[in-house]
mmCIF file of C-alpha atoms and ligand atoms in Angstrom:
data_model
loop_
_atom_site.group_PDB
_atom_site.id
_atom_site.type_symbol
_atom_site.label_atom_id
_atom_site.label_comp_id
_atom_site.label_asym_id
_atom_site.label_seq_id
_atom_site.Cartn_x
_atom_site.Cartn_y
_atom_site.Cartn_z
ATOM 1 C CA MET A 30 -46.559 0.503 33.256
ATOM 2 C CA PHE A 31 -43.773 0.523 36.104
ATOM 3 C CA GLY A 32 -40.212 1.873 35.457
ATOM 4 C CA LEU A 33 -36.902 1.956 37.320
ATOM 5 C CA ILE A 34 -34.248 4.429 37.034
ATOM 6 C CA GLY A 35 -30.810 3.905 38.147
ATOM 7 C CA HIS A 36 -27.284 4.434 37.843
ATOM 8 C CA LEU A 37 -23.767 2.813 37.988
ATOM 9 C CA THR A 38 -21.753 2.577 40.542
ATOM 10 C CA SER A 39 -18.671 4.288 40.056
ATOM 11 C CA LEU A 40 -16.861 5.625 36.793
ATOM 12 C CA GLU A 41 -15.185 2.690 36.304
ATOM 13 C CA HIS A 42 -18.098 0.390 36.302
ATOM 14 C CA ALA A 43 -19.844 2.475 33.814
ATOM 15 C CA GLN A 44 -16.333 2.480 31.471
ATOM 16 C CA SER A 45 -16.640 -1.073 31.588
ATOM 17 C CA VAL A 46 -20.048 -2.138 31.296
ATOM 18 C CA ALA A 47 -20.292 0.704 28.170
ATOM 19 C CA GLU A 48 -19.851 -1.782 25.724
ATOM 20 C CA GLN A 49 -22.229 -4.097 27.232
ATOM 21 C CA LEU A 50 -25.075 -1.558 27.215
ATOM 22 C CA GLY A 51 -24.660 -1.177 23.481
ATOM 23 C CA TYR A 52 -22.368 2.217 23.937
ATOM 24 C CA PRO A 53 -19.248 1.544 22.798
ATOM 25 C CA GLU A 54 -18.325 4.525 22.220
ATOM 26 C CA TYR A 55 -18.879 5.701 26.195
ATOM 27 C CA ALA A 56 -15.917 3.204 27.450
ATOM 28 C CA GLU A 57 -12.906 5.813 26.828
ATOM 29 C CA GLN A 58 -14.622 8.585 28.242
ATOM 30 C CA GLY A 59 -14.202 10.303 31.562
ATOM 31 C CA ILE A 60 -16.646 11.807 33.633
ATOM 32 C CA ASP A 61 -17.088 14.836 31.772
ATOM 33 C CA PHE A 62 -18.716 12.769 28.960
ATOM 34 C CA TRP A 63 -20.915 11.025 31.198
ATOM 35 C CA CYS A 64 -21.899 14.729 32.710
ATOM 36 C CA SER A 65 -23.200 15.202 29.341
ATOM 37 C CA ALA A 66 -24.508 12.125 28.528
ATOM 38 C CA PRO A 67 -28.676 12.307 28.441
ATOM 39 C CA PRO A 68 -30.712 9.776 30.184
ATOM 40 C CA VAL A 69 -31.687 6.414 28.370
ATOM 41 C CA LEU A 70 -34.062 4.153 28.668
ATOM 42 C CA LEU A 71 -32.044 0.547 28.161
ATOM 43 C CA GLU A 72 -34.784 -1.943 28.392
ATOM 44 C CA GLU A 73 -38.247 -2.664 28.681
ATOM 45 C CA PHE A 74 -39.051 -6.420 30.089
ATOM 46 C CA THR A 75 -42.009 -8.053 31.517
ATOM 47 C CA VAL A 76 -42.380 -9.258 35.314
ATOM 48 C CA LYS A 77 -45.039 -11.892 36.520
ATOM 49 C CA SER A 78 -46.305 -12.487 39.847
ATOM 50 C CA ILE A 79 -46.763 -15.516 41.657
ATOM 51 C CA THR A 80 -50.770 -14.665 41.622
ATOM 52 C CA GLY A 81 -50.639 -14.950 37.771
ATOM 53 C CA LYS A 82 -50.636 -10.966 37.166
ATOM 54 C CA THR A 83 -48.202 -9.678 34.381
ATOM 55 C CA ILE A 84 -46.565 -6.523 34.331
ATOM 56 C CA GLU A 85 -44.797 -4.703 31.760
ATOM 57 C CA GLY A 86 -41.847 -2.219 33.233
ATOM 58 C CA ALA A 87 -38.755 -0.044 31.832
ATOM 59 C CA TYR A 88 -35.085 0.772 32.897
ATOM 60 C CA ILE A 89 -33.518 3.828 32.405
ATOM 61 C CA GLU A 90 -29.803 4.460 32.994
ATOM 62 C CA SER A 91 -29.586 8.093 34.406
ATOM 63 C CA CYS A 92 -26.282 8.163 33.503
ATOM 64 C CA PHE A 93 -25.812 10.166 36.642
ATOM 65 C CA LEU A 94 -22.460 8.403 38.711
ATOM 66 C CA PRO A 95 -21.544 8.841 42.393
ATOM 67 C CA GLU A 96 -17.831 10.844 41.312
ATOM 68 C CA MET A 97 -20.209 13.747 40.287
ATOM 69 C CA LEU A 98 -21.337 14.308 43.667
ATOM 70 C CA ALA A 99 -17.661 13.741 45.492
ATOM 71 C CA SER A 100 -16.265 15.901 42.002
ATOM 72 C CA ARG A 101 -18.685 18.730 43.419
ATOM 73 C CA ARG A 102 -20.670 18.589 39.762
ATOM 74 C CA ALA A 103 -23.845 18.826 41.710
ATOM 75 C CA LYS A 104 -25.594 20.549 38.358
ATOM 76 C CA ALA A 105 -24.519 17.836 36.690
ATOM 77 C CA ALA A 106 -25.847 15.485 39.259
ATOM 78 C CA VAL A 107 -28.963 17.128 39.572
ATOM 79 C CA ARG A 108 -29.624 17.356 35.485
ATOM 80 C CA LYS A 109 -29.372 13.592 35.543
ATOM 81 C CA ILE A 110 -32.206 13.059 38.147
ATOM 82 C CA LEU A 111 -34.360 15.603 36.345
ATOM 83 C CA ASN A 112 -34.139 14.663 32.720
ATOM 84 C CA ALA A 113 -34.107 10.704 33.592
ATOM 85 C CA MET A 114 -37.630 11.691 35.706
ATOM 86 C CA ALA A 115 -38.462 13.726 32.855
ATOM 87 C CA LEU A 116 -37.986 10.730 30.507
ATOM 88 C CA ALA A 117 -39.926 8.344 32.654
ATOM 89 C CA GLN A 118 -42.730 10.487 32.254
ATOM 90 C CA LYS A 119 -42.580 10.998 28.596
ATOM 91 C CA GLN A 120 -42.982 7.403 28.522
ATOM 92 C CA GLY A 121 -46.130 7.219 30.127
ATOM 93 C CA ILE A 122 -44.993 5.273 32.630
ATOM 94 C CA ASN A 123 -47.048 5.577 35.951
ATOM 95 C CA ILE A 124 -44.827 4.618 38.783
ATOM 96 C CA THR A 125 -41.406 4.780 38.542
ATOM 97 C CA ALA A 126 -38.742 3.777 41.727
ATOM 98 C CA LEU A 127 -35.754 6.431 41.790
ATOM 99 C CA GLY A 128 -32.658 3.937 43.074
ATOM 100 C CA GLY A 129 -29.518 4.240 44.500
ATOM 101 C CA PHE A 130 -28.713 7.987 44.557
ATOM 102 C CA SER A 131 -31.741 9.313 42.773
ATOM 103 C CA SER A 132 -33.424 10.078 45.702
ATOM 104 C CA ILE A 133 -30.699 11.321 47.521
ATOM 105 C CA VAL A 134 -29.549 13.902 45.738
ATOM 106 C CA PHE A 135 -33.763 14.596 44.604
ATOM 107 C CA GLU A 136 -33.982 15.687 48.613
ATOM 108 C CA GLU A 137 -30.462 16.930 48.997
ATOM 109 C CA PHE A 138 -30.914 19.569 46.384
ATOM 110 C CA ASN A 139 -34.291 20.040 47.183
ATOM 111 C CA LEU A 140 -35.847 18.972 43.751
ATOM 112 C CA LYS A 141 -39.209 19.175 44.039
ATOM 113 C CA GLU A 142 -38.938 22.906 43.340
ATOM 114 C CA SER A 143 -37.689 22.353 39.987
ATOM 115 C CA LYS A 144 -41.525 20.689 38.769
ATOM 116 C CA GLN A 145 -40.346 22.159 35.114
ATOM 117 C CA VAL A 146 -38.118 20.095 33.089
ATOM 118 C CA ARG A 147 -38.178 21.382 29.320
ATOM 119 C CA ASP A 148 -41.608 21.069 28.209
ATOM 120 C CA VAL A 149 -42.619 18.566 30.981
ATOM 121 C CA GLU A 150 -44.303 19.807 34.045
ATOM 122 C CA LEU A 151 -43.021 16.606 36.501
ATOM 123 C CA GLU A 152 -45.657 14.770 38.726
ATOM 124 C CA PHE A 153 -44.507 13.797 41.492
ATOM 125 C CA GLU A 154 -47.214 11.285 42.606
ATOM 126 C CA ARG A 155 -45.932 9.215 39.315
ATOM 127 C CA PHE A 156 -42.651 8.536 41.343
ATOM 128 C CA THR A 157 -41.702 6.525 44.414
ATOM 129 C CA THR A 158 -38.178 6.749 46.676
ATOM 130 C CA GLY A 159 -38.978 2.755 47.484
ATOM 131 C CA ASN A 160 -37.541 3.111 50.578
ATOM 132 C CA THR A 161 -40.269 1.960 52.550
ATOM 133 C CA HIS A 162 -39.805 -1.287 50.905
ATOM 134 C CA THR A 163 -36.053 -0.969 51.372
ATOM 135 C CA ALA A 164 -36.299 -0.512 54.955
ATOM 136 C CA TYR A 165 -38.679 -3.515 55.435
ATOM 137 C CA VAL A 166 -36.678 -5.681 53.490
ATOM 138 C CA ILE A 167 -33.301 -4.797 56.057
ATOM 139 C CA VAL A 168 -35.421 -5.511 59.110
ATOM 140 C CA ARG A 169 -36.705 -8.885 57.944
ATOM 141 C CA GLN A 170 -32.863 -9.416 57.024
ATOM 142 C CA VAL A 171 -31.472 -8.864 60.397
ATOM 143 C CA GLU A 172 -34.291 -10.598 61.936
ATOM 144 C CA GLN A 173 -33.637 -13.592 60.043
ATOM 145 C CA ALA A 174 -30.263 -13.643 59.668
ATOM 146 C CA SER A 175 -30.134 -12.705 63.338
ATOM 147 C CA ALA A 176 -32.053 -16.290 64.113
ATOM 148 C CA GLN A 177 -29.598 -18.602 61.734
ATOM 149 C CA LEU A 178 -26.653 -17.314 63.395
ATOM 150 C CA GLY A 179 -27.841 -18.157 66.604
ATOM 151 C CA ILE A 180 -28.149 -14.162 67.829
ATOM 152 C CA ASP A 181 -30.912 -13.038 70.449
ATOM 153 C CA LEU A 182 -32.453 -9.903 69.231
ATOM 154 C CA ALA A 183 -33.405 -9.494 72.989
ATOM 155 C CA LYS A 184 -29.989 -9.383 74.161
ATOM 156 C CA ALA A 185 -28.525 -7.706 71.304
ATOM 157 C CA THR A 186 -26.756 -4.650 70.522
ATOM 158 C CA VAL A 187 -27.598 -2.587 67.125
ATOM 159 C CA ALA A 188 -25.766 -0.198 65.282
ATOM 160 C CA VAL A 189 -26.964 1.430 62.299
ATOM 161 C CA VAL A 190 -24.595 4.074 60.432
ATOM 162 C CA GLY A 191 -26.641 6.071 59.027
ATOM 163 C CA ALA A 192 -29.802 6.385 61.530
ATOM 164 C CA THR A 193 -30.759 9.454 60.565
ATOM 165 C CA GLY A 194 -31.333 8.902 56.867
ATOM 166 C CA ASP A 195 -34.645 7.752 55.536
ATOM 167 C CA ILE A 196 -34.334 4.052 55.661
ATOM 168 C CA GLY A 197 -32.047 4.198 58.650
ATOM 169 C CA SER A 198 -34.729 6.162 60.347
ATOM 170 C CA ALA A 199 -37.059 3.936 59.612
ATOM 171 C CA VAL A 200 -35.136 1.013 60.453
ATOM 172 C CA CYS A 201 -34.485 2.355 64.087
ATOM 173 C CA ARG A 202 -38.365 2.848 64.398
ATOM 174 C CA TRP A 203 -38.883 -0.727 63.593
ATOM 175 C CA LEU A 204 -36.225 -2.435 65.527
ATOM 176 C CA ASP A 205 -37.205 -0.188 68.689
ATOM 177 C CA GLN A 206 -41.400 -1.371 68.309
ATOM 178 C CA LYS A 207 -41.635 -4.375 66.338
ATOM 179 C CA THR A 208 -38.373 -6.367 67.314
ATOM 180 C CA SER A 209 -37.407 -4.833 70.692
ATOM 181 C CA VAL A 210 -33.911 -4.909 70.277
ATOM 182 C CA ALA A 211 -31.773 -4.627 73.584
ATOM 183 C CA ASP A 212 -29.834 -1.503 72.451
ATOM 184 C CA LEU A 213 -30.105 0.591 69.633
ATOM 185 C CA LEU A 214 -26.514 2.512 68.822
ATOM 186 C CA LEU A 215 -27.799 5.327 66.623
ATOM 187 C CA VAL A 216 -24.527 6.759 63.863
ATOM 188 C CA ALA A 217 -24.362 9.965 61.720
ATOM 189 C CA ARG A 218 -22.319 13.232 61.147
ATOM 190 C CA ASN A 219 -25.146 15.671 61.979
ATOM 191 C CA GLN A 220 -25.247 15.785 66.159
ATOM 192 C CA GLU A 221 -28.897 17.753 65.724
ATOM 193 C CA ARG A 222 -30.680 15.163 63.448
ATOM 194 C CA LEU A 223 -29.048 12.186 66.027
ATOM 195 C CA GLN A 224 -30.446 14.155 69.165
ATOM 196 C CA ALA A 225 -34.022 14.220 67.179
ATOM 197 C CA LEU A 226 -34.086 10.810 66.481
ATOM 198 C CA GLN A 227 -33.376 9.910 70.215
ATOM 199 C CA ALA A 228 -35.839 12.341 71.333
ATOM 200 C CA GLU A 229 -38.325 10.282 69.275
ATOM 201 C CA LEU A 230 -37.649 7.313 70.056
ATOM 202 C CA GLY A 231 -37.335 7.735 73.703
ATOM 203 C CA ARG A 232 -33.677 5.486 73.441
ATOM 204 C CA GLY A 233 -30.962 4.566 71.697
ATOM 205 C CA LYS A 234 -26.936 5.699 72.478
ATOM 206 C CA ILE A 235 -25.401 8.382 70.251
ATOM 207 C CA LEU A 236 -22.063 7.236 69.385
ATOM 208 C CA ALA A 237 -19.109 7.912 66.772
ATOM 209 C CA LEU A 238 -18.684 4.829 64.566
ATOM 210 C CA GLU A 239 -15.277 3.422 65.903
ATOM 211 C CA GLU A 240 -17.180 3.405 69.408
ATOM 212 C CA ALA A 241 -20.261 1.609 67.673
ATOM 213 C CA LEU A 242 -18.112 -0.779 65.837
ATOM 214 C CA VAL A 243 -16.800 -2.099 68.778
ATOM 215 C CA GLU A 244 -20.369 -2.851 70.499
ATOM 216 C CA ALA A 245 -22.434 -3.585 67.959
ATOM 217 C CA ASP A 246 -23.779 -7.749 67.492
ATOM 218 C CA ILE A 247 -25.203 -6.492 64.389
ATOM 219 C CA LEU A 248 -24.458 -3.532 61.975
ATOM 220 C CA VAL A 249 -26.870 -2.389 59.926
ATOM 221 C CA TRP A 250 -24.889 -0.023 57.683
ATOM 222 C CA VAL A 251 -27.533 2.538 55.368
ATOM 223 C CA ALA A 252 -25.032 5.687 55.025
ATOM 224 C CA SER A 253 -25.312 7.364 51.757
ATOM 225 C CA ILE A 254 -21.270 7.124 50.838
ATOM 226 C CA PRO A 255 -20.252 7.374 47.530
ATOM 227 C CA LYS A 256 -17.598 5.145 47.606
ATOM 228 C CA SER A 257 -16.789 1.969 49.265
ATOM 229 C CA LEU A 258 -15.409 1.490 52.737
ATOM 230 C CA GLU A 259 -13.238 -0.312 54.474
ATOM 231 C CA ILE A 260 -13.634 -1.733 58.166
ATOM 232 C CA LYS A 261 -11.043 -3.414 60.452
ATOM 233 C CA VAL A 262 -12.400 -7.126 61.369
ATOM 234 C CA GLU A 263 -10.253 -6.660 64.796
ATOM 235 C CA THR A 264 -12.301 -3.852 65.707
ATOM 236 C CA LEU A 265 -15.641 -5.911 65.573
ATOM 237 C CA LYS A 266 -17.355 -8.150 68.263
ATOM 238 C CA LYS A 267 -17.448 -12.149 67.032
ATOM 239 C CA PRO A 268 -19.384 -13.086 66.907
ATOM 240 C CA CYS A 269 -21.159 -10.121 64.432
ATOM 241 C CA LEU A 270 -23.596 -9.465 61.703
ATOM 242 C CA ILE A 271 -23.493 -6.869 58.715
ATOM 243 C CA ILE A 272 -26.320 -5.780 56.992
ATOM 244 C CA ASP A 273 -24.869 -4.308 53.819
ATOM 245 C CA GLY A 274 -27.604 -1.598 52.414
ATOM 246 C CA GLY A 275 -25.914 0.932 50.953
ATOM 247 C CA TYR A 276 -25.635 1.572 47.191
ATOM 248 C CA PRO A 277 -22.953 1.219 45.664
ATOM 249 C CA LYS A 278 -21.945 -1.348 48.623
ATOM 250 C CA ASN A 279 -20.690 0.662 51.043
ATOM 251 C CA LEU A 280 -18.505 -1.746 52.519
ATOM 252 C CA GLY A 281 -15.487 -3.643 51.117
ATOM 253 C CA THR A 282 -16.070 -7.310 50.184
ATOM 254 C CA LYS A 283 -13.034 -8.125 51.611
ATOM 255 C CA ILE A 284 -14.351 -8.510 55.585
ATOM 256 C CA GLN A 285 -13.776 -12.189 55.558
ATOM 257 C CA HIS A 286 -13.764 -14.198 59.200
ATOM 258 C CA PRO A 287 -15.616 -17.029 60.241
ATOM 259 C CA GLU A 288 -17.792 -15.171 62.897
ATOM 260 C CA ILE A 289 -18.625 -12.759 60.643
ATOM 261 C CA THR A 290 -21.146 -12.555 58.293
ATOM 262 C CA VAL A 291 -22.123 -9.552 55.887
ATOM 263 C CA LEU A 292 -25.591 -9.625 54.039
ATOM 264 C CA LYS A 293 -26.086 -7.596 50.901
ATOM 265 C CA GLY A 294 -28.957 -5.200 52.062
ATOM 266 C CA GLY A 295 -32.118 -4.463 50.869
ATOM 267 C CA ILE A 296 -31.812 -6.799 48.100
ATOM 268 C CA VAL A 297 -35.039 -9.126 47.298
ATOM 269 C CA GLU A 298 -34.960 -12.188 45.388
ATOM 270 C CA HIS A 299 -38.251 -12.675 43.412
ATOM 271 C CA SER A 300 -39.439 -16.524 42.643
ATOM 272 C CA LEU A 301 -39.878 -16.304 39.303
ATOM 273 C CA ASP A 302 -37.000 -15.365 36.402
ATOM 274 C CA ILE A 303 -36.992 -11.945 34.504
ATOM 275 C CA SER A 304 -35.666 -11.717 31.948
ATOM 276 C CA TRP A 305 -33.432 -8.346 31.644
ATOM 277 C CA THR A 306 -29.658 -7.658 31.639
ATOM 278 C CA ILE A 307 -29.611 -4.797 34.216
ATOM 279 C CA MET A 308 -29.540 -7.341 37.371
ATOM 280 C CA GLU A 309 -26.080 -8.872 35.433
ATOM 281 C CA ILE A 310 -24.307 -5.458 34.638
ATOM 282 C CA VAL A 311 -24.630 -4.509 38.601
ATOM 283 C CA ASN A 312 -23.492 -7.971 39.355
ATOM 284 C CA MET A 313 -26.430 -9.229 41.247
ATOM 285 C CA ASP A 314 -25.341 -13.033 42.051
ATOM 286 C CA ALA A 315 -28.798 -14.553 40.005
ATOM 287 C CA PRO A 316 -29.601 -11.563 38.039
ATOM 288 C CA ALA A 317 -32.834 -12.918 36.454
ATOM 289 C CA ARG A 318 -34.176 -12.827 40.375
ATOM 290 C CA GLN A 319 -32.331 -10.441 42.437
ATOM 291 C CA MET A 320 -32.451 -6.737 42.676
ATOM 292 C CA PHE A 321 -32.445 -3.665 44.885
ATOM 293 C CA ALA A 322 -35.914 -3.644 46.887
ATOM 294 C CA CYS A 323 -36.744 0.138 46.009
ATOM 295 C CA PHE A 324 -37.121 -1.612 42.247
ATOM 296 C CA ALA A 325 -39.409 -4.492 43.887
ATOM 297 C CA GLU A 326 -41.277 -1.387 45.185
ATOM 298 C CA ALA A 327 -42.451 -0.158 42.011
ATOM 299 C CA MET A 328 -43.184 -3.189 40.946
ATOM 300 C CA LEU A 329 -45.445 -4.086 43.472
ATOM 301 C CA LEU A 330 -47.524 -0.951 43.728
ATOM 302 C CA GLU A 331 -47.976 -1.809 39.885
ATOM 303 C CA PHE A 332 -49.330 -4.733 40.737
ATOM 304 C CA GLU A 333 -51.707 -3.800 43.400
ATOM 305 C CA ASP A 334 -52.393 -0.980 41.292
ATOM 306 C CA CYS A 335 -51.560 1.545 43.591
ATOM 307 C CA GLN A 336 -49.682 4.057 41.144
ATOM 308 C CA THR A 337 -48.795 6.517 43.978
ATOM 309 C CA ASN A 338 -45.766 7.321 45.702
ATOM 310 C CA TYR A 339 -45.717 5.212 48.307
ATOM 311 C CA SER A 340 -42.538 6.370 49.864
ATOM 312 C CA TRP A 341 -42.031 10.325 49.564
ATOM 313 C CA GLY A 342 -39.871 13.151 51.623
ATOM 314 C CA ARG A 343 -37.996 12.275 54.063
ATOM 315 C CA ASN A 344 -38.424 10.178 57.680
ATOM 316 C CA GLN A 345 -41.611 9.733 57.343
ATOM 317 C CA ILE A 346 -41.696 5.986 57.156
ATOM 318 C CA THR A 347 -43.802 4.276 59.669
ATOM 319 C CA PRO A 348 -43.349 0.209 60.853
ATOM 320 C CA GLU A 349 -46.724 0.059 60.188
ATOM 321 C CA ARG A 350 -46.222 1.167 56.394
ATOM 322 C CA MET A 351 -43.156 -1.223 55.774
ATOM 323 C CA GLU A 352 -45.630 -3.733 57.226
ATOM 324 C CA LYS A 353 -48.155 -2.917 54.292
ATOM 325 C CA ILE A 354 -45.760 -3.183 51.511
ATOM 326 C CA GLY A 355 -44.114 -5.910 53.122
ATOM 327 C CA GLU A 356 -47.850 -7.757 52.721
ATOM 328 C CA PHE A 357 -47.143 -6.524 49.006
ATOM 329 C CA SER A 358 -43.849 -8.133 48.960
ATOM 330 C CA ILE A 359 -44.550 -11.467 50.095
ATOM 331 C CA LYS A 360 -48.256 -12.104 48.230
ATOM 332 C CA HIS A 361 -45.995 -11.710 45.106
ATOM 333 C CA GLY A 362 -43.383 -13.609 45.364
ATOM 334 C CA PHE A 363 -40.178 -11.589 46.682
ATOM 335 C CA LYS A 364 -38.183 -12.623 49.754
ATOM 336 C CA PRO A 365 -35.412 -10.953 51.084
ATOM 337 C CA LEU A 366 -32.023 -12.127 50.315
ATOM 338 C CA ILE A 367 -30.337 -14.215 53.310
HETATM 339 P P1 NDP B 1265 -30.417 9.180 53.307
HETATM 340 O O1 NDP B 1265 -29.627 10.615 52.880
HETATM 341 O O2 NDP B 1265 -31.803 9.783 53.681
HETATM 342 O O3 NDP B 1265 -29.509 9.251 54.542
HETATM 343 C C1 NDP B 1265 -28.355 8.772 54.743
HETATM 344 C C2 NDP B 1265 -27.670 8.792 56.231
HETATM 345 O O4 NDP B 1265 -26.460 8.743 56.046
HETATM 346 C C3 NDP B 1265 -27.996 9.455 57.031
HETATM 347 O O5 NDP B 1265 -28.083 9.497 58.281
HETATM 348 C C4 NDP B 1265 -26.407 10.934 57.115
HETATM 349 O O6 NDP B 1265 -26.329 11.612 58.164
HETATM 350 C C5 NDP B 1265 -25.564 9.051 57.126
HETATM 351 N N1 NDP B 1265 -23.895 9.680 56.492
HETATM 352 C C6 NDP B 1265 -23.225 9.775 54.961
HETATM 353 N N2 NDP B 1265 -22.711 10.046 55.265
HETATM 354 C C7 NDP B 1265 -22.176 9.541 56.581
HETATM 355 C C8 NDP B 1265 -20.855 9.174 56.831
HETATM 356 N N3 NDP B 1265 -19.701 9.168 56.340
HETATM 357 N N4 NDP B 1265 -20.687 8.619 58.407
HETATM 358 C C9 NDP B 1265 -22.020 8.190 59.087
HETATM 359 N N5 NDP B 1265 -23.070 8.279 58.398
HETATM 360 C C10 NDP B 1265 -23.167 9.399 57.036
HETATM 361 O O7 NDP B 1265 -30.015 8.656 52.709
HETATM 362 P P2 NDP B 1265 -31.121 7.183 52.642
HETATM 363 O O8 NDP B 1265 -31.680 6.530 53.552
HETATM 364 O O9 NDP B 1265 -32.170 7.374 51.270
HETATM 365 O O10 NDP B 1265 -30.048 5.869 51.905
HETATM 366 C C11 NDP B 1265 -29.255 5.253 52.515
HETATM 367 C C12 NDP B 1265 -28.239 4.298 51.443
HETATM 368 O O11 NDP B 1265 -29.257 3.286 51.025
HETATM 369 C C13 NDP B 1265 -27.756 4.928 50.298
HETATM 370 O O12 NDP B 1265 -26.255 4.643 50.121
HETATM 371 C C14 NDP B 1265 -28.400 4.334 49.336
HETATM 372 O O13 NDP B 1265 -27.826 4.543 48.013
HETATM 373 C C15 NDP B 1265 -29.108 3.094 49.329
HETATM 374 N N6 NDP B 1265 -30.025 2.290 49.366
HETATM 375 C C16 NDP B 1265 -30.485 1.257 48.900
HETATM 376 C C17 NDP B 1265 -31.744 0.548 48.294
HETATM 377 C C18 NDP B 1265 -31.812 -0.541 47.865
HETATM 378 O O14 NDP B 1265 -33.043 -0.991 47.111
HETATM 379 N N7 NDP B 1265 -31.335 -1.526 48.062
HETATM 380 C C19 NDP B 1265 -32.584 1.693 47.813
HETATM 381 C C20 NDP B 1265 -32.520 2.727 48.270
HETATM 382 C C21 NDP B 1265 -31.311 3.380 48.762
HETATM 383 P P3 NDP B 1265 -24.978 12.870 58.659
HETATM 384 O O15 NDP B 1265 -25.281 13.355 56.943
HETATM 385 O O16 NDP B 1265 -25.681 13.296 59.432
HETATM 386 O O17 NDP B 1265 -23.558 12.000 58.750
#
């Protein structure tokens, strides 16, 4: 069995869907209530591959909300993730994806030092961040959407916002080695990490966000920002392709310009329907088929009988491992959302 640990995008979102989730008593409650809510196994479902193989899965809602980080409720955030992992393990789930902010909280607060969760000793090999598949899907979205829009990658300037992150650095490595884009712009806040990435790649211009926005033909947004931001359309090049890979989606949906294309980044579409409700709750356009690529990674590992932490730690994702998970993705019927 595979598992998915997820969370909702905001307190407002959580309050609005509480009833739908079967918890009407949560609908009126504020952030402190959510801080004390335990994780819940919300639903179980089956997923069929185009090879014919069928696997069983479960979705665990951690009850983490991004506001817990913004409002300095770090202890609650940590508790949410550890408790959700302990619940997945207690259910006997072999491989579970840490969706959205779950893996970010895990790394940020060094939770590998917190193996013991009450009576459960966490076995980290049962969990994957899903970031290798997410990075693979994002680079394929860059390649496929730019071809559709007539943007020549060999001449294009690509800005990666969140370049030093786990997904961002993997995207940079791929765009450098596999796609050979003309120029790579590296955007994040910590200068030391930016310089280390630049040294590793042997290329890339370190720029502030405002400078990068003006120069980019393609903008890959994979920064871990808990709230969505607005970008001024007038600052962007025309045409411009934006891949919004953050969760919650970091960019507002208000960018509406005939020469600017915004794609939901890191989302895959399965070839066969899945009967679950969770993707409806997170507002996927085609909820029976579309999902986060990190969730799909847990499915792929289960399909392949490779129940291990394929994506783990930080900044270790190689183009070769992206290619490998990409092969599994195609084999089982998943396609990047274009
Ligand atoms: P990491 O924590 O590894 O990296 C985050 C990156 O964002 C770092 O480079 C960080 O650098 C940068 N960053 C954070 N805040 C800012 C800011 N204000 N301005 C500019 N840069 C910033 O995160 P991941 O790579 O694991 O995840 C990235 C995003 O992808 C997250 O939003 C996550 O939720 C989403 N995600 C999507 C998935 C999907 O399936 N679609 C799956 C998994 C994750 P610095 O701190 O130096 O600024």
